[in-house]
Coordinates of C-alpha atoms (C1' of nucleotides) in Angstrom, one line a residue:
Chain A
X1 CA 16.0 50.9 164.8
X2 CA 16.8 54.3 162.9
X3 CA 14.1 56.6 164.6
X4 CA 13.3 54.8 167.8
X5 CA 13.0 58.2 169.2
X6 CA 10.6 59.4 167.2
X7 CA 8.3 56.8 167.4
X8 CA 8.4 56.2 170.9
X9 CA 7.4 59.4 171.3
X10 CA 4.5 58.8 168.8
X11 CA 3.4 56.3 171.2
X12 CA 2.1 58.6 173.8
X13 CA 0.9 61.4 171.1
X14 CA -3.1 61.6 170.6
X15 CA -5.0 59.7 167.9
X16 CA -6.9 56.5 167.8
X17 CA -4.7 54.3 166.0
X18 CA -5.0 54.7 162.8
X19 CA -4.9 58.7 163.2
X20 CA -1.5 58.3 164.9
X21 CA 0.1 56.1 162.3
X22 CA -1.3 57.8 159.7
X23 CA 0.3 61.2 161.4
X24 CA 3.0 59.7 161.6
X25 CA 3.9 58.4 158.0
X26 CA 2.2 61.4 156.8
X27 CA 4.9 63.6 159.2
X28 CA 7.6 61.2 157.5
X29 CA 7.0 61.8 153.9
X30 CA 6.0 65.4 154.2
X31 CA 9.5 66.0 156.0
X32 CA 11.4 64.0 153.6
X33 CA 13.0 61.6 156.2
X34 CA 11.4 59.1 153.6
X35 CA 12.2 60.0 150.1
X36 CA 10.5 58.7 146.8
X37 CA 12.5 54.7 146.3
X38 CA 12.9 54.1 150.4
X39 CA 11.5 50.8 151.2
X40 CA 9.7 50.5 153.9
X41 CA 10.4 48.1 156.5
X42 CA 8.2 45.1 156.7
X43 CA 4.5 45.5 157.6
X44 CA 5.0 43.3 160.7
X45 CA 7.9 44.5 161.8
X46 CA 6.8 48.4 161.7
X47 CA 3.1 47.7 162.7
X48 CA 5.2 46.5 166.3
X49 CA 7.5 49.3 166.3
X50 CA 4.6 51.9 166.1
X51 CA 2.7 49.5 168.8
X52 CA -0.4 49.2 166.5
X53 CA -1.8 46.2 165.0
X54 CA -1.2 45.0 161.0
X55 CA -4.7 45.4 159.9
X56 CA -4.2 49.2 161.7
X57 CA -1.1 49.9 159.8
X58 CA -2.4 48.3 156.6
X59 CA -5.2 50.8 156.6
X60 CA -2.8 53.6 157.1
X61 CA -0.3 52.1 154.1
X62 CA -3.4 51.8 152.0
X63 CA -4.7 55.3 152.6
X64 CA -1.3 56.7 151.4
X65 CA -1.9 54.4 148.1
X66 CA -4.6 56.0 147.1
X67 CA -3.1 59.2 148.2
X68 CA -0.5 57.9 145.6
X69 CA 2.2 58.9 148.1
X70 CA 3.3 54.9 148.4
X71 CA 2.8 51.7 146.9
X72 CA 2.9 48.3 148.4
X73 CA 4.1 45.8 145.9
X74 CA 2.6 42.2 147.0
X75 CA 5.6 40.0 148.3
X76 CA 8.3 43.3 148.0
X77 CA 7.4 45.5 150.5
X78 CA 6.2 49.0 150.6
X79 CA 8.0 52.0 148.9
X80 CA 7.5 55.0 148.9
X81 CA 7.2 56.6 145.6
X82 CA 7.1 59.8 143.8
X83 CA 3.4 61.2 144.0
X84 CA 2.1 60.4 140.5
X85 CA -0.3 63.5 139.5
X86 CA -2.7 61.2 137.5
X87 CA -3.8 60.3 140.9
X88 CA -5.1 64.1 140.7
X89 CA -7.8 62.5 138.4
X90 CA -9.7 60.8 140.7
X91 CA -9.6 62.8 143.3
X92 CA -10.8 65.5 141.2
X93 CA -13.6 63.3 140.7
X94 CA -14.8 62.9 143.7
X95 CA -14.4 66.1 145.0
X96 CA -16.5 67.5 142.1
X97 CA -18.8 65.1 140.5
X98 CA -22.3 64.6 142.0
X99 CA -22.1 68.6 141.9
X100 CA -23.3 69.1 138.0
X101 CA -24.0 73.3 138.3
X102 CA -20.4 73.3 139.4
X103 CA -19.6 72.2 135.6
X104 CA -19.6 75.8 134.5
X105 CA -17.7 76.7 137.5
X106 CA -14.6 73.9 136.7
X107 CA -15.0 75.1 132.9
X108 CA -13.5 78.9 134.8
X109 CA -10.7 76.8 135.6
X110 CA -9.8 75.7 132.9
X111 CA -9.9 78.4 131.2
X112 CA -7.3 79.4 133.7
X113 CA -5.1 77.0 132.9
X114 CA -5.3 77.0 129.7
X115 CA -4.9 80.7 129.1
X116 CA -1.8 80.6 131.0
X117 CA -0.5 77.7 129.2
X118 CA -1.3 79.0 125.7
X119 CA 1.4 81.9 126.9
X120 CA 3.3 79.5 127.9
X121 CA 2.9 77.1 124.7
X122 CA 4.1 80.4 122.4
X123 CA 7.0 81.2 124.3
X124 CA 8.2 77.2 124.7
X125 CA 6.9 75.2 122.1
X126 CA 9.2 73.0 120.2
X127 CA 9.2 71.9 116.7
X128 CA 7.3 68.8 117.6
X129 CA 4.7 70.7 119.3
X130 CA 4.1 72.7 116.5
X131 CA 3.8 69.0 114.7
X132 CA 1.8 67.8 117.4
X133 CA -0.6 71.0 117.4
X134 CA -1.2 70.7 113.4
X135 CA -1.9 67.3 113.5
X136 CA -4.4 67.9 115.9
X137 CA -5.6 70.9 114.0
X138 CA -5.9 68.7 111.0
X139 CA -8.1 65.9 112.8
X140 CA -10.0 68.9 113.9
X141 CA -11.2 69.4 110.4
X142 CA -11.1 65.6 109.1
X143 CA -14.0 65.4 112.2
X144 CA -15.8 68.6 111.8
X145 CA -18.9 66.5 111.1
X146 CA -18.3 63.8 113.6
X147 CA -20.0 64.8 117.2
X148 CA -17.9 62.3 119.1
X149 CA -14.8 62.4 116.8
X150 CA -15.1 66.0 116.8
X151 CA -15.0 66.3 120.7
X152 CA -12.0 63.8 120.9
X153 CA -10.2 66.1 118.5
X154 CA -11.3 69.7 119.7
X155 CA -10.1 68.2 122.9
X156 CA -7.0 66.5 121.7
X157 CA -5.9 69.9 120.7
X158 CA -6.5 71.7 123.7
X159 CA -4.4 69.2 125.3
X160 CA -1.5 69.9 122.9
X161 CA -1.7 73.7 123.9
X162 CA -1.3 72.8 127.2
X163 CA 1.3 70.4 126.7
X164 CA 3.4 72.9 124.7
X165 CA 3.2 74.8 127.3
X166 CA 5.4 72.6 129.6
X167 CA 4.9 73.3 133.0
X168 CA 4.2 69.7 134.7
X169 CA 1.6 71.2 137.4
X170 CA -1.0 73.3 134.1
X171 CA -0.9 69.5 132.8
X172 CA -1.9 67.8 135.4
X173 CA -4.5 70.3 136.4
X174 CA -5.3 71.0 133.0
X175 CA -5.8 66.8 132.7
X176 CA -8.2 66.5 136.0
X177 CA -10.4 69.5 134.6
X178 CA -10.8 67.8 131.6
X179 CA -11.6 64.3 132.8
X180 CA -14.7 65.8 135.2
X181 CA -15.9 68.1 132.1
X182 CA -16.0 65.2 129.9
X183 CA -17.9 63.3 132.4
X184 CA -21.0 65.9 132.5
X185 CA -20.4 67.6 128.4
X186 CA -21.3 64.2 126.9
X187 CA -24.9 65.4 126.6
X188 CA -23.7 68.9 125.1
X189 CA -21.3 67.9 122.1
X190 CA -24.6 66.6 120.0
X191 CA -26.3 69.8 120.6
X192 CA -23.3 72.1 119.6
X193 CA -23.1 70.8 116.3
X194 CA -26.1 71.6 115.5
X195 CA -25.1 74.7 114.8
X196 CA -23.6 75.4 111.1
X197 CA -22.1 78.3 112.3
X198 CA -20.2 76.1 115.0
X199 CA -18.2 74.6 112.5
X200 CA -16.7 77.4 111.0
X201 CA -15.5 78.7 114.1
X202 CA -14.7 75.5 115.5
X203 CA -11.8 75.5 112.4
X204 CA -10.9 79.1 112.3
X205 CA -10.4 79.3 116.1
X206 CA -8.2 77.1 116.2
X207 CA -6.0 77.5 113.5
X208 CA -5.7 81.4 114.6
X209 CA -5.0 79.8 118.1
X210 CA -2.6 77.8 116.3
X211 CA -0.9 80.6 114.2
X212 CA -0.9 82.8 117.7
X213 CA 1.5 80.3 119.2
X214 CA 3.7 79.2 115.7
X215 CA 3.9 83.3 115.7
X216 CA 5.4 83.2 119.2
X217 CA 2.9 86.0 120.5
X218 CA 1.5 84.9 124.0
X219 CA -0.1 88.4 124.0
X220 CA -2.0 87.1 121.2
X221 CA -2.3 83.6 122.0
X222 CA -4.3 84.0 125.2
X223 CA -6.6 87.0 123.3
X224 CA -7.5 84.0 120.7
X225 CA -8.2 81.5 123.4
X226 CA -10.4 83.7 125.1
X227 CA -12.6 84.6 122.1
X228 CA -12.5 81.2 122.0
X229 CA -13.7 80.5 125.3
X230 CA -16.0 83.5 124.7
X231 CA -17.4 82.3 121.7
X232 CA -18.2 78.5 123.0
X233 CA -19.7 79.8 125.9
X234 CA -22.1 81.8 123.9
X235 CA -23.1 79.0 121.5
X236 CA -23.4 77.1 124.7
X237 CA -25.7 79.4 126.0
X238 CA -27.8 79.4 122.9
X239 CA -28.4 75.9 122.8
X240 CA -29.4 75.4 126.5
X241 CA -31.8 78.4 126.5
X242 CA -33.5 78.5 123.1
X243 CA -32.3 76.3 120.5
X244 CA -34.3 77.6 117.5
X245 CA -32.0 80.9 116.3
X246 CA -29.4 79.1 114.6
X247 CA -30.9 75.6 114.4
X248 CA -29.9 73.4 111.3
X249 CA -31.5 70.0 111.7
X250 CA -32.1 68.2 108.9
Chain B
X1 CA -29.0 41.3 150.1
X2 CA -30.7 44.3 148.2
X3 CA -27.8 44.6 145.3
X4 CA -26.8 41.1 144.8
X5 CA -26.7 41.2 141.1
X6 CA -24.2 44.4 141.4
X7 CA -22.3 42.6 144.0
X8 CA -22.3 39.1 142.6
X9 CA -20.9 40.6 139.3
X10 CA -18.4 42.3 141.8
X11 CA -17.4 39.1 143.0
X12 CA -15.9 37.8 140.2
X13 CA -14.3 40.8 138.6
X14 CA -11.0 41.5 138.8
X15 CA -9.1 42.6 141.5
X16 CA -7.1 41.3 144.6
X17 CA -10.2 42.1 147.3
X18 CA -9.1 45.7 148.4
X19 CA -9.4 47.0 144.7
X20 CA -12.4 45.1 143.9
X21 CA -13.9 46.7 147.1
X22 CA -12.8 50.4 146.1
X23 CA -13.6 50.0 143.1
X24 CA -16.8 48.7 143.9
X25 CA -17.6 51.7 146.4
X26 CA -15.8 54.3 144.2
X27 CA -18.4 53.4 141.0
X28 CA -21.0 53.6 143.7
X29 CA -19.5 56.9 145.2
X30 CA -19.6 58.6 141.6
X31 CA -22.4 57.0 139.9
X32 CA -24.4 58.4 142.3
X33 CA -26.0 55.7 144.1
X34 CA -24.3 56.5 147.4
X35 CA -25.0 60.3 147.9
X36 CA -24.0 62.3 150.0
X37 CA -25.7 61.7 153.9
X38 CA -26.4 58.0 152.9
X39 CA -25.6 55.6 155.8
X40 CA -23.7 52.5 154.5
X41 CA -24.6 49.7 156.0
X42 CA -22.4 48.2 158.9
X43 CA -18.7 46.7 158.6
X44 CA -19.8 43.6 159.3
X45 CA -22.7 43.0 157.0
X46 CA -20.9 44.8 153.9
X47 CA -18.2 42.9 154.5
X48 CA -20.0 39.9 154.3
X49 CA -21.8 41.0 151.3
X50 CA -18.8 42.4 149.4
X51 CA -17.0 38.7 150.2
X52 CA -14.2 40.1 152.1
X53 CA -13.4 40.0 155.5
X54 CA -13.7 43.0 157.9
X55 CA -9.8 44.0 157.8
X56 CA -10.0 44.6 153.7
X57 CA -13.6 46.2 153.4
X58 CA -12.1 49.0 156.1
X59 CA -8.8 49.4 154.0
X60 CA -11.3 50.4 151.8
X61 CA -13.4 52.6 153.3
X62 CA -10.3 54.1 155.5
X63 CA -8.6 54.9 151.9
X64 CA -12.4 56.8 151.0
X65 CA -12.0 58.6 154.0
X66 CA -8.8 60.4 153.2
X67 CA -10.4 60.9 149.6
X68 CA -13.1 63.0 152.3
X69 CA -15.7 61.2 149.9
X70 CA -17.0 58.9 153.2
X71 CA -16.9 60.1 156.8
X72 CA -16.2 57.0 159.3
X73 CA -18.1 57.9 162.4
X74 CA -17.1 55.8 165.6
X75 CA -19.9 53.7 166.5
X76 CA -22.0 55.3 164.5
X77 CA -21.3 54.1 161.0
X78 CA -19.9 55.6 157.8
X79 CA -21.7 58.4 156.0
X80 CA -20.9 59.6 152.4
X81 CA -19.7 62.9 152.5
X82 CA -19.9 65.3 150.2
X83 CA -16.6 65.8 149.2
X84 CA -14.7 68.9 151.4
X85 CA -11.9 70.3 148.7
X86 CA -10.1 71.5 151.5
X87 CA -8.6 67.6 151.3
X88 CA -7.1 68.8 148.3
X89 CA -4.5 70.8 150.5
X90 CA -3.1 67.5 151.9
X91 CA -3.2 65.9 148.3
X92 CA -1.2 68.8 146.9
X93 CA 1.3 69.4 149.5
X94 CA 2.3 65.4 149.0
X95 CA 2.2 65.6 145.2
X96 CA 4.0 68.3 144.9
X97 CA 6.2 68.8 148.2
X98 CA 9.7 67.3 148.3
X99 CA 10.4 68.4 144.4
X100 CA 11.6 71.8 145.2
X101 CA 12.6 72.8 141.8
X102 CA 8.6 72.5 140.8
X103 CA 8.1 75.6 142.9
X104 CA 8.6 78.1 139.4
X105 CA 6.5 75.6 137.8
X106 CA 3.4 75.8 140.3
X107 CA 3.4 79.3 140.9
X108 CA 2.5 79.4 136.6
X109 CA -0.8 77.7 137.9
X110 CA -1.3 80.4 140.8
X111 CA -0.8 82.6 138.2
X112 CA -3.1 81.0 135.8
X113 CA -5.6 80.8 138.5
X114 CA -5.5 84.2 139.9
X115 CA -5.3 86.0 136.2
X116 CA -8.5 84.2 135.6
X117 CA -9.7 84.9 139.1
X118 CA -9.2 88.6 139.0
X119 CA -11.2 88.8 135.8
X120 CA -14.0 87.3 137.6
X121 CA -13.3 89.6 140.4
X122 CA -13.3 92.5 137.9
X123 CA -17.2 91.1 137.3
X124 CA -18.4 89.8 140.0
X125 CA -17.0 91.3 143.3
X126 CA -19.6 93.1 145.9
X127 CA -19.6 95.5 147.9
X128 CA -18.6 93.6 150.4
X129 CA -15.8 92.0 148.2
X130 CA -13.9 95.9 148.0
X131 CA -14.3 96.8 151.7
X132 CA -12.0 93.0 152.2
X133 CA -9.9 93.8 149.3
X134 CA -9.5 97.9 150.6
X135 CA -8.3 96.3 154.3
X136 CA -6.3 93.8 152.9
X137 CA -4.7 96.6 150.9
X138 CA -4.2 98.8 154.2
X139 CA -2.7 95.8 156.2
X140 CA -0.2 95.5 153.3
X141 CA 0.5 99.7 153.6
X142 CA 1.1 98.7 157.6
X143 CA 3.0 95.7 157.0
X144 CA 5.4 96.7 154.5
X145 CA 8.6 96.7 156.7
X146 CA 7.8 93.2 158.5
X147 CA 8.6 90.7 156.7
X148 CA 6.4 88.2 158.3
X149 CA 3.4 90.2 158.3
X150 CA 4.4 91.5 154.7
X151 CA 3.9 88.1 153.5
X152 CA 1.1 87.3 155.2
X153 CA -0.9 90.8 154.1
X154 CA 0.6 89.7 150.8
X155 CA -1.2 86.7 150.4
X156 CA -4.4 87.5 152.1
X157 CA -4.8 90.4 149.5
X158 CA -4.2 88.1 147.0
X159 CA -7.0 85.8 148.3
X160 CA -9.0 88.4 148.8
X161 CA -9.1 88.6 144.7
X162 CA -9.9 85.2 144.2
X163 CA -12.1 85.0 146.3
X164 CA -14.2 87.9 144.8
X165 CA -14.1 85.9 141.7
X166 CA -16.7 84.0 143.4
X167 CA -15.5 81.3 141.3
X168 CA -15.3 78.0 144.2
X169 CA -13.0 76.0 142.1
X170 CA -10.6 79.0 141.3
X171 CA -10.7 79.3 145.6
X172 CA -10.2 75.8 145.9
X173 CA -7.3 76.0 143.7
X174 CA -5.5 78.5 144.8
X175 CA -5.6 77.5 148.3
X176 CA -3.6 74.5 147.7
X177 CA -0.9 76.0 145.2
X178 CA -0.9 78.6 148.2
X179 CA -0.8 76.2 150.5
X180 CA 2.5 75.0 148.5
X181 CA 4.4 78.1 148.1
X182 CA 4.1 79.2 151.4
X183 CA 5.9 75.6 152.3
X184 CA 9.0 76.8 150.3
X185 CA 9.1 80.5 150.2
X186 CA 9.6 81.3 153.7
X187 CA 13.0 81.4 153.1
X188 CA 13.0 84.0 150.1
X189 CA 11.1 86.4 151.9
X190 CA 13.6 88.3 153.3
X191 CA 15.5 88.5 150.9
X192 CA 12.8 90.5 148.4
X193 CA 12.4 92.8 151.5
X194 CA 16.1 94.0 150.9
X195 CA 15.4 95.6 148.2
X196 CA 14.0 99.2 148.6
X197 CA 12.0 98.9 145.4
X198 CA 10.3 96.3 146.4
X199 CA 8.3 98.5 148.8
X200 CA 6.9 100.9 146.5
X201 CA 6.5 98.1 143.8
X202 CA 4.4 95.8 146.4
X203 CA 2.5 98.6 147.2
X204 CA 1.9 100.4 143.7
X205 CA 0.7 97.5 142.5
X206 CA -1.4 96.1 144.6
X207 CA -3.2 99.7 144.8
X208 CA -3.6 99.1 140.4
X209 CA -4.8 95.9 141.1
X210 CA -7.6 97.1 143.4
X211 CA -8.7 99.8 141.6
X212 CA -8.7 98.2 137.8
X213 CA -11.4 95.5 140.1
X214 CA -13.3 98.2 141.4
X215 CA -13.1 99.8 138.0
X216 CA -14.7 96.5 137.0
X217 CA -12.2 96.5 133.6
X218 CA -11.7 92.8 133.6
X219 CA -9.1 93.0 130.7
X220 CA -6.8 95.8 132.8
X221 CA -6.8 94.0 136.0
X222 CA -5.3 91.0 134.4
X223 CA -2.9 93.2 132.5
X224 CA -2.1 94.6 135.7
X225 CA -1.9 91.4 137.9
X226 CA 0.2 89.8 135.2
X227 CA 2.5 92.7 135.4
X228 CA 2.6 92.8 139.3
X229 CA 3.8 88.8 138.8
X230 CA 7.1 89.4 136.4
X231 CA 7.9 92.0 138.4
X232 CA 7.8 90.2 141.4
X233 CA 9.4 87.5 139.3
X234 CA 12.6 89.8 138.5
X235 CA 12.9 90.3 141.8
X236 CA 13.0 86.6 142.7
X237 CA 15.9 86.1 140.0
X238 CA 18.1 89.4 140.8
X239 CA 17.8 88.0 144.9
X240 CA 18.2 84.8 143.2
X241 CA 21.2 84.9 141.0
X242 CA 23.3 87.8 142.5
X243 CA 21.4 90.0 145.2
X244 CA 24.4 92.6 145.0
X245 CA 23.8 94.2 141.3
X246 CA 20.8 95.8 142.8
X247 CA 20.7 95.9 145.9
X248 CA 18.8 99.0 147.6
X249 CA 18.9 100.0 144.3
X250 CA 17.0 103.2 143.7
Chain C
dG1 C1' 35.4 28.4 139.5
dT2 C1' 31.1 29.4 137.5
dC3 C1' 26.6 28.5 136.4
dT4 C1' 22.1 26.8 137.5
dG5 C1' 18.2 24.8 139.8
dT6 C1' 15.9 24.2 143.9
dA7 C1' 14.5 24.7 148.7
dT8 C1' 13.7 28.1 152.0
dC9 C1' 12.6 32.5 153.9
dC10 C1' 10.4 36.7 153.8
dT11 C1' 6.7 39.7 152.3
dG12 C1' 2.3 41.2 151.4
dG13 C1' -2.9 39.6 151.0
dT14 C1' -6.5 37.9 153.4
dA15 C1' -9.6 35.6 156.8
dT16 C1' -11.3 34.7 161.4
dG17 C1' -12.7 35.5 165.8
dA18 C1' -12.7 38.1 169.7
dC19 C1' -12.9 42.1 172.9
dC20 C1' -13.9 47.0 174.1
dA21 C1' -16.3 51.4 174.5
dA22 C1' -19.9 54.2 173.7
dG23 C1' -24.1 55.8 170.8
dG24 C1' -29.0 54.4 170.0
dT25 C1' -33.0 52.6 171.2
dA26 C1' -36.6 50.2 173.1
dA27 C1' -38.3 48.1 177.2
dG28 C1' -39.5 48.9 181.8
dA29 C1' -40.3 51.9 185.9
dG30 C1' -42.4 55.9 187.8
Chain D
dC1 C1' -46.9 60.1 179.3
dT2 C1' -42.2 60.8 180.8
dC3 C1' -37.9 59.3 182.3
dT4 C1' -34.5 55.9 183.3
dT5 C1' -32.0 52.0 182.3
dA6 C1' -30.3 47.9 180.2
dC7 C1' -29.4 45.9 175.8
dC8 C1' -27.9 45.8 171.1
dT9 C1' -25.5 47.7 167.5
dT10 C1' -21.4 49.8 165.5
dG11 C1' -17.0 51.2 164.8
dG12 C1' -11.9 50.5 166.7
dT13 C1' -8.6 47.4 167.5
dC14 C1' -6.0 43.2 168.3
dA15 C1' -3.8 38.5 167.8
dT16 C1' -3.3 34.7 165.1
dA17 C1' -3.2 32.0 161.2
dC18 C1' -2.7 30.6 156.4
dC19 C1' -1.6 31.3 151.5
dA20 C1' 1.1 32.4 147.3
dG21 C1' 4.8 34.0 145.2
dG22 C1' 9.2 37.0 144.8
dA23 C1' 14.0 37.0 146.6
dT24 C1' 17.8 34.7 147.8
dA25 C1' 21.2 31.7 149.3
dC26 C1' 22.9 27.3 149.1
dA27 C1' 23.9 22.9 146.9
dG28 C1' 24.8 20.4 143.0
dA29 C1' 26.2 20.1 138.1
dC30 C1' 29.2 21.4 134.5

DNA sequence: GTCTGTATCCTGGTATGACCAAGGTAAGAG
DNA sequence: CTCTTACCTTGGTCATACCAGGATACAGAC
C-alpha cells in the first residue's frame, strides 16, 4: 500500500527468502522509513506483500527481536522499537565467552571505558553521583572482608564512575564488559583477598579515585584509575603465578 | 533422545515455545556444551525433541544465526560458530543509528577505545605495526586537500593504531563505533576541510602521534592522542556553531 | 445521551504436512 | 579397487488450520 514500489522491486532482488526479507526490513529500519513506535502491518498481510510465506517472515521478525530492533507483542502486532542497549549484553556474550584467554583482553577494554568515563565522571557528576559514589565507597569498606560482598561492591562502584560519567554508549559498553568478566573472575575474587595488602589498597584506591572526581580533576581521575588498574593487575598476576609472597591464609 | 532429562526439564519451563527454545540453545551455546564446529542435529528431530514444531525451532536457530553464534548451512545442517565480532557492526549500526544526537556521545567511546588502544600500541606495536602506521601517515600528507580521501587516510591511520595495540576487543570495538561515525559524519567533512588550520593540525598531529608510538612512551601518546581529539573537537563546534568567526583563519 | 457489557474481529503463536533442490553416501557397475 | 549412480538426508519454503486473548464496535441498560 505505502511502498509498493519498493517491495515489488524486492521481489526480483537476490536472497533465499529469508535473506531478502530480512534485507529488506533491515534496509527499512536502518534508513529510518520505519522509526522506533511504527507498527507494523499484520504478519499475514506483509508476509503476502513481500511474496514470502508467514513462518519466512516470522523468522525474519524474530531475528530483529533478538537484534532488539523490534518487538512483536502477542495479539498487537509488531513495532518497531528503540534498540534497547541491554540487548548489548548478550550479544557480548556470545561473541566472547567460550574464549577465556580473551578475559585479560576484554579487561583492556574496560579499562578503556572506564578511564574515559572517570574524565568524564569529574567533569559531569552531580550531587547525587557524588552521593551515589560514597555510598558505594562506604559498602566498599563495610565488605572489605566479604569475597562475594566485596566483589558486588568494588564493582558497584566502578559502575557509579561510569555512570557519573554520563555518556549512554561508556554505560552500555562499560555494562556488557562487565557482565562477561564476571562470568570468568568468579574463580579469582577468593584468591585476591588473600592478600592483606589487597585490602588496604582496595579502600585507599578508591577513595583517592573518589576524591579525584569530587576534586573535579579528570587529569587526576584517570591517573588514579590507572594505578588502580595497574595495581589489580599486578596482584592478579601474583596470585596466578606464585601465590606464596604475600600469602595470609589462616 | 541423549539429553532428555535437560530437555524434559525444558519442556515445562517457562516460556511461549520460541523462548523456551532460545533459551534452551542459548544456555547450551554459552555453557559450553555446543562448541564451536558441533553439528546440531537435524530440524526435524530437534524439533521433535525440543516439543515444538519445525516453524518455531528455526525462529530459533534463524535468531542464533544473526547472533553469528550458529551457521545454518543449506542442506547441510547448522554448525555452531564461533562467534565472528564483525556481527557486532550490524548490531551497532541498529542500536545506535537513527539517534543522531548520540553521535558526540559515541565518539567519547572511540575515544576511550583508541586512548587505551594507543597505549597498547606505544607497547606492543612491531615492526611491521610502524611501516602501516608510517604509510598511513604519508597517505594522509597526499590526501590532505581531498576531502574524501582525507577522511578515509584519516581513519585508516587511526586504525592503524588500534590495531597495533594488538588488543582484539579494542579492534573489534572500534570498528563498529567507526563503523557509526562514518554513517553520520560524511556530511561534516567538508566543512573541517575549510579551515586552513586544519591542514597543518591534521597533519602535526598525526606525525606526534606516530612518533610518541615509535618512541614507545605510552603515557605521551595518549597525552598526545587526547589532545589531537579536542582539537579536532573545537573544530567540529567553531564549523558547528558559526563557521564564519574562523574561517581560513590563520 | 452516556455508560457498560458482550460478541466479534483481528493479531500473533503454533502445529502439521507437504514439496523441492542439492549435498552425502553407500550400493552397484566396471 | 575405482568410479558412477541412485537414494536418503537436510535445509528452505509454503499453505493451511486452529487457538487464545487484546481491541473494538455495537447493543442494551441506566
Amino acid at each position: 500500500m505505502t511502498a509498493d514500489l519498493e517491495i515489488t522491486r524486492l521481489r526480483e532482488s537476490g536472497g533465499k527468502g529469508f535473506e531478502k526479507v530480512f534485507a529488506f526490513l533491515r534496509e527499512r529500519l536502518l534508513a529510518g522509513s520505519l522509526r522506533p513506535g511504527d507498527r507494523l502491518i499484520p504478519e499475514r498481510d506483509l508476509a503476502a506483500q513481500l511474496g514470502v510465506s508467514r513462518p519466512i517472515l516470522r523468522e525474519a521478525l524474530r531475528a530483529l527481536t533478538v537484534l532488539g530492533v523490534v518487538e512483536i507483542r502477542d495479539r498487537v502486532g509488531t513495532i518497531v522499537r528503540r534498540p534497547d542497549p541491554s540487548v548489548l549484553n548478550d550479544f557480548f556474550t556470545f561473541a566472547f565467552a567460550q574464549q577465556s584467554d580473551v578475559v585479560d583482553d576484554v579487561m583492556q577494554a574496560r579499562i578503556a571505558i572506564e578511564c574515559q568515563a572517570v574524565r568524564l565522571a569529574a567533569e559531569r557528576a552531580t550531587v547525587s553521583d557524588f552521593e551515589k559514589l560514597q555510598q558505594a565507597l562506604a559498602r566498599i569498606v563495610e565488605t572489605i572482608d566479604d569475597p562475594d560482598g566485596g566483589s558486588a561492591a568494588d564493582f558497584n562502584f566502578h559502575r557509579a564512575i561510569v555512570n557519573a560519567g554520563k555518556s549512554e554508549t561508556l554505560i552500555v559498553l562499560h555494562n556488557s564488559l562487565s557482565g562477561i568478566l564476571m562470568r570468568s573472575h568468579r574463580g579469582r575474587r577468593e584468591l585476591l583477598q588473600a592478600f592483606d595488602s589487597m585490602k588496604t589498597y582496595l579502600i585507599e584506591d578508591h577513595r583517592r579515585i573518589f576524591d579525584a572526581i569530587v576534586g573535579r580533576d579528570p587529569e587526576h581521575a584517570e591517573k588514579v584509575l590507572r594505578e588502580h588498574f595497574a595495581i589489580g593487575d599486578n596482584f592478579r598476576r601474583r596470585a596466578a603465578i606464585g601465590e606464596s609472597d604475600a600469602r595470609n591464609d589462616s
